[in-house]
Amino acid sequence: MSLEERLPGSLQRRLTGLNDMTDLRLEENRT
């Protein structure tokens, strides 16, 4: 079971948002 699966929904959404922002930054750095 991953860490995210153990978290309550609100924290999970917050982490997902952070991951999305990180992914966007990585995409920008990659181009």
Tab-separated table of C-alpha atoms in Angstrom:
chain	number	residue	atom	x	y	z
A	1	MET	CA	0.000	0.000	0.000
A	2	SER	CA	1.391	3.375	-0.948
A	3	LEU	CA	1.658	6.280	1.480
A	4	GLU	CA	-0.954	8.256	-0.437
A	5	GLU	CA	-3.520	5.465	-0.068
A	6	ARG	CA	-3.220	5.690	3.726
A	7	LEU	CA	-3.879	9.423	3.889
A	8	PRO	CA	-7.284	11.018	4.440
A	9	GLY	CA	-8.937	12.515	1.359
A	10	SER	CA	-8.142	16.145	2.118
A	11	LEU	CA	-4.451	15.480	2.592
A	12	GLN	CA	-4.424	13.242	-0.453
A	13	ARG	CA	-5.910	16.031	-2.587
A	14	ARG	CA	-3.330	18.448	-1.226
A	15	LEU	CA	-0.497	16.052	-2.038
A	16	THR	CA	-1.920	15.397	-5.486
A	17	GLY	CA	-1.978	19.147	-6.120
A	18	LEU	CA	1.638	19.428	-5.029
A	19	ASN	CA	2.582	16.518	-7.275
A	20	ASP	CA	0.813	18.173	-10.207
A	21	MET	CA	2.750	21.401	-9.648
A	22	THR	CA	5.999	19.470	-9.393
A	23	ASP	CA	5.206	17.619	-12.612
A	24	LEU	CA	4.554	20.913	-14.379
A	25	ARG	CA	7.909	22.267	-13.206
A	26	LEU	CA	9.654	19.114	-14.370
A	27	GLU	CA	7.964	19.390	-17.755
A	28	GLU	CA	9.131	22.999	-18.069
A	29	ASN	CA	12.678	22.043	-17.136
A	30	ARG	CA	12.662	19.178	-19.618
A	31	THR	CA	11.836	21.327	-22.629
